[in-house]
Short mmCIF file of C-alpha atoms in Angstrom, two decimals:
data_model
loop_
_atom_site.label_atom_id
_atom_site.label_comp_id
_atom_site.label_asym_id
_atom_site.label_seq_id
_atom_site.Cartn_x
_atom_site.Cartn_y
_atom_site.Cartn_z
CA UNK A 1 28.09 -15.03 17.71
CA UNK A 2 29.55 -16.63 14.59
CA UNK A 3 30.53 -14.68 11.53
CA UNK A 4 27.51 -16.09 9.67
CA UNK A 5 24.96 -14.85 12.21
CA UNK A 6 26.67 -11.49 12.62
CA UNK A 7 26.71 -10.98 8.86
CA UNK A 8 23.04 -11.91 8.47
CA UNK A 9 22.02 -9.69 11.40
CA UNK A 10 23.88 -6.72 9.91
CA UNK A 11 22.37 -7.38 6.48
CA UNK A 12 18.91 -7.49 8.08
CA UNK A 13 19.52 -4.17 9.86
CA UNK A 14 20.79 -2.56 6.65
CA UNK A 15 17.76 -3.77 4.70
CA UNK A 16 15.45 -2.70 7.54
CA UNK A 17 16.93 0.82 7.46
CA UNK A 18 16.26 1.07 3.74
CA UNK A 19 12.73 -0.34 4.08
CA UNK A 20 11.97 2.11 6.88
CA UNK A 21 12.96 5.12 4.75
CA UNK A 22 10.67 3.94 1.97
CA UNK A 23 7.71 2.91 4.13
CA UNK A 24 7.66 5.61 6.86
CA UNK A 25 6.20 8.28 4.60
CA UNK A 26 3.83 5.77 3.03
CA UNK A 27 2.57 4.66 6.45
CA UNK A 28 1.97 8.15 7.82
CA UNK A 29 0.35 9.49 4.65
CA UNK A 30 -1.77 6.33 4.55
CA UNK A 31 -2.85 6.81 8.15
CA UNK A 32 -3.29 10.56 7.98
CA UNK A 33 -4.86 10.98 4.56
CA UNK A 34 -6.40 7.55 4.04
CA UNK A 35 -4.79 7.71 0.61
CA UNK A 36 -3.62 4.58 -1.20
CA UNK A 37 -0.54 6.05 -2.85
CA UNK A 38 1.00 3.34 -5.00
CA UNK A 39 3.15 6.01 -6.67
CA UNK A 40 5.41 6.00 -3.60
CA UNK A 41 7.61 3.36 -5.24
CA UNK A 42 7.99 5.61 -8.30
CA UNK A 43 9.24 8.44 -6.05
CA UNK A 44 11.84 6.04 -4.63
CA UNK A 45 12.91 5.11 -8.18
CA UNK A 46 13.13 8.76 -9.25
CA UNK A 47 15.22 9.52 -6.16
CA UNK A 48 17.72 6.88 -7.24
CA UNK A 49 17.95 8.16 -10.84
CA UNK A 50 18.18 11.82 -9.87
CA UNK A 51 20.75 10.91 -7.22
CA UNK A 52 22.90 9.06 -9.77
CA UNK A 53 22.75 12.03 -12.15
CA UNK A 54 23.66 14.57 -9.47
CA UNK A 55 26.39 12.37 -8.00
CA UNK A 56 27.92 12.00 -11.47
CA UNK A 57 28.31 15.78 -11.67
CA UNK A 58 28.95 17.12 -8.18
CA UNK A 59 29.44 14.07 -5.97
CA UNK A 60 27.52 11.68 -3.75
CA UNK A 61 27.13 13.91 -0.70
CA UNK A 62 25.51 16.71 -2.69
CA UNK A 63 23.19 14.14 -4.27
CA UNK A 64 22.28 12.87 -0.81
CA UNK A 65 20.88 16.33 0.02
CA UNK A 66 19.59 17.63 -3.31
CA UNK A 67 17.83 14.51 -4.64
CA UNK A 68 15.48 14.12 -1.62
CA UNK A 69 14.65 17.84 -1.84
CA UNK A 70 13.86 17.45 -5.54
CA UNK A 71 11.66 14.41 -4.87
CA UNK A 72 9.93 16.30 -2.05
CA UNK A 73 9.15 19.10 -4.51
CA UNK A 74 7.82 16.57 -7.04
CA UNK A 75 5.70 14.98 -4.31
CA UNK A 76 4.29 18.35 -3.24
CA UNK A 77 3.43 19.20 -6.85
CA UNK A 78 1.72 15.83 -7.31
CA UNK A 79 -0.26 16.31 -4.12
CA UNK A 80 -1.42 19.81 -4.94
CA UNK A 81 -1.99 19.25 -8.63
CA UNK A 82 -3.60 15.81 -8.67
CA UNK A 83 -3.70 13.54 -5.65
CA UNK A 84 -5.55 15.82 -3.24
CA UNK A 85 -8.34 16.13 -5.78
CA UNK A 86 -9.07 12.41 -5.51
CA UNK A 87 -8.28 12.02 -1.81
CA UNK A 88 -11.96 11.68 -0.97
CA UNK A 89 -12.92 9.60 -4.00
CA UNK A 90 -12.44 6.22 -2.36
CA UNK A 91 -9.72 3.58 -2.70
CA UNK A 92 -10.38 2.41 -6.26
CA UNK A 93 -9.79 5.80 -8.00
CA UNK A 94 -6.76 6.32 -5.75
CA UNK A 95 -5.29 2.96 -6.72
CA UNK A 96 -5.93 3.47 -10.42
CA UNK A 97 -4.55 7.03 -10.52
CA UNK A 98 -1.49 6.35 -8.39
CA UNK A 99 -0.69 3.13 -10.27
CA UNK A 100 -1.06 5.06 -13.52
CA UNK A 101 1.52 7.51 -12.18
CA UNK A 102 3.89 4.56 -11.70
CA UNK A 103 3.65 3.71 -15.41
CA UNK A 104 4.11 7.36 -16.39
CA UNK A 105 7.19 7.67 -14.16
CA UNK A 106 8.69 4.44 -15.48
CA UNK A 107 8.22 5.55 -19.10
CA UNK A 108 9.68 8.97 -18.30
CA UNK A 109 12.73 7.29 -16.76
CA UNK A 110 13.17 5.08 -19.82
CA UNK A 111 13.00 8.12 -22.13
CA UNK A 112 15.45 10.19 -20.06
CA UNK A 113 17.92 7.58 -18.74
CA UNK A 114 17.25 4.53 -20.96
CA UNK A 115 16.63 0.88 -20.08
CA UNK A 116 20.19 0.00 -19.11
CA UNK A 117 20.56 -0.28 -15.31
CA UNK A 118 22.79 2.40 -13.78
CA UNK A 119 25.23 2.09 -10.91
CA UNK A 120 26.61 4.55 -8.40
CA UNK A 121 30.01 4.14 -6.80
CA UNK A 122 30.30 4.10 -3.04
CA UNK A 123 31.84 7.41 -1.84
CA UNK A 124 35.57 7.12 -1.07
CA UNK A 125 35.07 7.99 2.59
CA UNK A 126 32.88 4.88 2.97
CA UNK A 127 34.63 2.52 0.56
CA UNK A 128 36.37 0.29 3.10
CA UNK A 129 35.21 -2.21 5.70
CA UNK A 130 34.87 -2.17 9.48
CA UNK A 131 35.23 -5.07 11.87
CA UNK A 132 32.02 -5.77 13.81
CA UNK A 133 32.19 -8.75 16.22
CA UNK A 134 35.09 -10.28 14.25
CA UNK A 135 33.17 -9.78 10.98
CA UNK A 136 34.35 -7.50 8.20
CA UNK A 137 31.40 -5.46 6.99
CA UNK A 138 31.25 -2.73 4.29
CA UNK A 139 31.45 0.76 5.78
CA UNK A 140 28.79 2.04 3.41
CA UNK A 141 26.24 -0.49 4.64
CA UNK A 142 27.01 0.50 8.23
CA UNK A 143 26.39 4.10 7.17
CA UNK A 144 22.97 3.05 5.82
CA UNK A 145 22.14 1.41 9.18
CA UNK A 146 23.18 4.51 11.12
CA UNK A 147 21.37 6.89 8.76
CA UNK A 148 18.18 4.84 8.97
CA UNK A 149 18.43 4.75 12.77
CA UNK A 150 19.03 8.51 12.95
CA UNK A 151 16.04 9.25 10.70
CA UNK A 152 13.85 6.86 12.70
CA UNK A 153 14.80 8.50 16.01
CA UNK A 154 14.29 11.99 14.56
CA UNK A 155 10.84 11.09 13.22
CA UNK A 156 9.87 9.40 16.48
CA UNK A 157 10.99 12.45 18.49
CA UNK A 158 9.19 14.77 16.09
CA UNK A 159 5.98 12.77 16.31
CA UNK A 160 6.01 12.42 20.12
CA UNK A 161 7.80 15.54 21.37
CA UNK A 162 6.57 18.38 19.14
CA UNK A 163 3.36 20.29 18.59
CA UNK A 164 3.45 19.30 14.92
CA UNK A 165 3.67 15.63 15.87
CA UNK A 166 0.75 16.04 18.27
CA UNK A 167 -1.30 17.64 15.50
CA UNK A 168 -0.45 14.79 13.11
CA UNK A 169 -1.39 12.16 15.71
CA UNK A 170 -4.67 13.95 16.40
CA UNK A 171 -5.47 14.12 12.68
CA UNK A 172 -4.64 10.41 12.24
CA UNK A 173 -7.00 9.40 15.05
CA UNK A 174 -9.90 11.73 14.22
CA UNK A 175 -9.61 14.13 11.31
CA UNK A 176 -12.94 15.87 11.93
CA UNK A 177 -12.19 16.45 15.59
CA UNK A 178 -8.73 17.78 14.69
CA UNK A 179 -10.34 20.29 12.34
CA UNK A 180 -12.85 21.24 15.03
CA UNK A 181 -10.06 22.22 17.43
CA UNK A 182 -8.33 24.37 14.81
CA UNK A 183 -5.76 22.04 13.28
CA UNK A 184 -5.32 22.86 9.61
CA UNK A 185 -5.33 19.34 8.31
CA UNK A 186 -4.84 20.29 4.65
CA UNK A 187 -1.48 21.84 5.48
CA UNK A 188 -0.62 18.76 7.50
CA UNK A 189 -1.52 16.55 4.56
CA UNK A 190 0.80 18.53 2.28
CA UNK A 191 3.66 18.61 4.81
CA UNK A 192 3.40 14.88 5.55
CA UNK A 193 3.13 13.93 1.89
CA UNK A 194 6.15 16.10 1.02
CA UNK A 195 8.18 14.63 3.88
CA UNK A 196 7.21 11.10 2.87
CA UNK A 197 8.23 11.79 -0.74
CA UNK A 198 11.58 13.20 0.44
CA UNK A 199 12.23 10.09 2.54
CA UNK A 200 11.44 7.88 -0.46
CA UNK A 201 13.91 9.95 -2.50
CA UNK A 202 16.52 9.62 0.26
CA UNK A 203 15.97 5.87 0.23
CA UNK A 204 16.54 5.82 -3.52
CA UNK A 205 19.84 7.71 -3.25
CA UNK A 206 21.32 5.52 -0.52
CA UNK A 207 20.11 2.35 -2.28
CA UNK A 208 21.85 3.32 -5.53
CA UNK A 209 25.38 2.18 -4.49
CA UNK A 210 23.95 -1.15 -3.24
CA UNK A 211 21.39 -2.03 -5.93
CA UNK A 212 21.28 -1.56 -9.68
CA UNK A 213 19.22 1.51 -10.52
CA UNK A 214 16.51 0.43 -12.94
CA UNK A 215 12.84 1.19 -13.72
CA UNK A 216 11.80 -2.01 -11.91
CA UNK A 217 12.64 -0.30 -8.59
CA UNK A 218 9.24 1.42 -8.74
CA UNK A 219 7.44 -1.88 -8.17
CA UNK A 220 10.01 -4.06 -6.39
CA UNK A 221 10.27 -1.54 -3.55
CA UNK A 222 6.55 -0.90 -3.32
CA UNK A 223 5.49 -4.43 -2.36
CA UNK A 224 7.70 -4.85 0.74
CA UNK A 225 6.93 -1.23 1.74
CA UNK A 226 3.20 -1.99 1.67
CA UNK A 227 3.78 -5.15 3.74
CA UNK A 228 5.78 -3.12 6.29
CA UNK A 229 2.94 -0.60 6.48
CA UNK A 230 0.28 -3.27 7.00
CA UNK A 231 2.26 -5.24 9.60
CA UNK A 232 3.42 -2.16 11.51
CA UNK A 233 0.14 -0.27 11.43
CA UNK A 234 -1.09 2.78 9.52
CA UNK A 235 0.13 6.17 10.65
CA UNK A 236 2.68 4.84 13.12
CA UNK A 237 6.40 5.62 13.00
CA UNK A 238 7.23 2.95 15.65
CA UNK A 239 5.05 0.60 13.63
CA UNK A 240 7.05 1.35 10.48
CA UNK A 241 10.28 0.69 12.42
CA UNK A 242 9.00 -2.63 13.80
CA UNK A 243 7.47 -3.68 10.49
CA UNK A 244 10.71 -2.90 8.63
CA UNK A 245 12.77 -4.98 11.07
CA UNK A 246 10.33 -7.91 10.87
CA UNK A 247 10.15 -7.91 7.07
CA UNK A 248 13.92 -7.49 6.69
CA UNK A 249 14.67 -10.27 9.19
CA UNK A 250 12.27 -12.67 7.47
CA UNK A 251 13.65 -11.94 4.01
CA UNK A 252 17.36 -12.00 4.96
CA UNK A 253 17.33 -14.97 7.34
CA UNK A 254 14.75 -16.78 5.20
CA UNK A 255 16.97 -16.48 2.11
CA UNK A 256 19.99 -17.72 4.10
CA UNK A 257 18.37 -20.58 6.03
CA UNK A 258 15.44 -21.71 3.89
CA UNK A 259 15.97 -20.35 0.36
CA UNK A 260 13.35 -22.59 -1.28
CA UNK A 261 10.59 -21.04 0.85
CA UNK A 262 11.99 -17.53 1.21
CA UNK A 263 9.66 -16.11 -1.44
CA UNK A 264 6.52 -17.10 0.48
CA UNK A 265 7.66 -16.51 4.07
CA UNK A 266 6.98 -12.79 3.95
CA UNK A 267 3.47 -13.33 2.62
CA UNK A 268 2.84 -15.93 5.32
CA UNK A 269 3.91 -13.34 7.89
CA UNK A 270 1.57 -10.79 6.29
CA UNK A 271 -1.35 -13.22 6.44
CA UNK A 272 -0.60 -14.06 10.09
CA UNK A 273 -0.45 -10.35 10.99
CA UNK A 274 -3.76 -9.65 9.25
CA UNK A 275 -5.44 -12.52 11.11
CA UNK A 276 -3.91 -11.78 14.51
CA UNK A 277 -3.96 -7.97 14.48
CA UNK A 278 -5.51 -6.55 11.30
CA UNK A 279 -5.02 -2.96 12.47
CA UNK A 280 -1.24 -3.52 12.63
CA UNK A 281 1.12 -4.38 15.47
CA UNK A 282 1.65 -0.74 16.44
CA UNK A 283 -1.11 1.22 14.78
CA UNK A 284 -1.36 4.91 15.60
CA UNK A 285 -3.68 4.24 18.51
CA UNK A 286 -1.32 1.67 20.06
CA UNK A 287 2.03 3.26 19.40
CA UNK A 288 2.14 5.51 22.42
#
């Protein structure tokens, strides 16, 4: 494999890992709660800003732990204080409220951190490069690939090999039946929403050394995350993995090989997926 193809493949894997962290929680909360949470991108943005602030004081590795916990707490508070109250109100109120939260979060970020994009240095332990198939590749981006893979495997194992995962799968397929057999779906909703928010915050922290941290992250991350969720299938961790790889491969290889059309390729893929398999390639009912 030439250096060009190796580099593009690694870039696609790194982008897929980041997309998976953002979209996994969105997919499962979508499938489990039926909630259109457009504020997920805002949680990703807040994770990046809080991570930059913590890393500036006590270092990157502390930020990598504390920022996702803080975003998980914010997500839990949002769920309990607002979002669960409109969970059964239908998609339009959910879209309007969650999109309103995006604007509130963006304005809060501008007040606290300002409009100037922030950056976060790569930690010293990951500042060099590694040789992969005769290609020098940044160590930090390899770390992102490995972290995304580890999180994906952990979530897959948790969903398929634990009682909690079985309860979540049951609630995704038939919420009323899950309640009838004693599964406390409200607690599941809260746990899944909190976990999804934490993953979005984790995605924000690890994206900070790669991307400029700015208020636009709230929207720019949301669109590909929604496409990953639709292509992969609602409520499916394997679907989120597959969708992230497909979207990342199309965007990375499309930009390298056909830059003039790269902006529309992903939407063409979305349209094809909706026509061919509108429930998603690996929706919760197909993922096992």
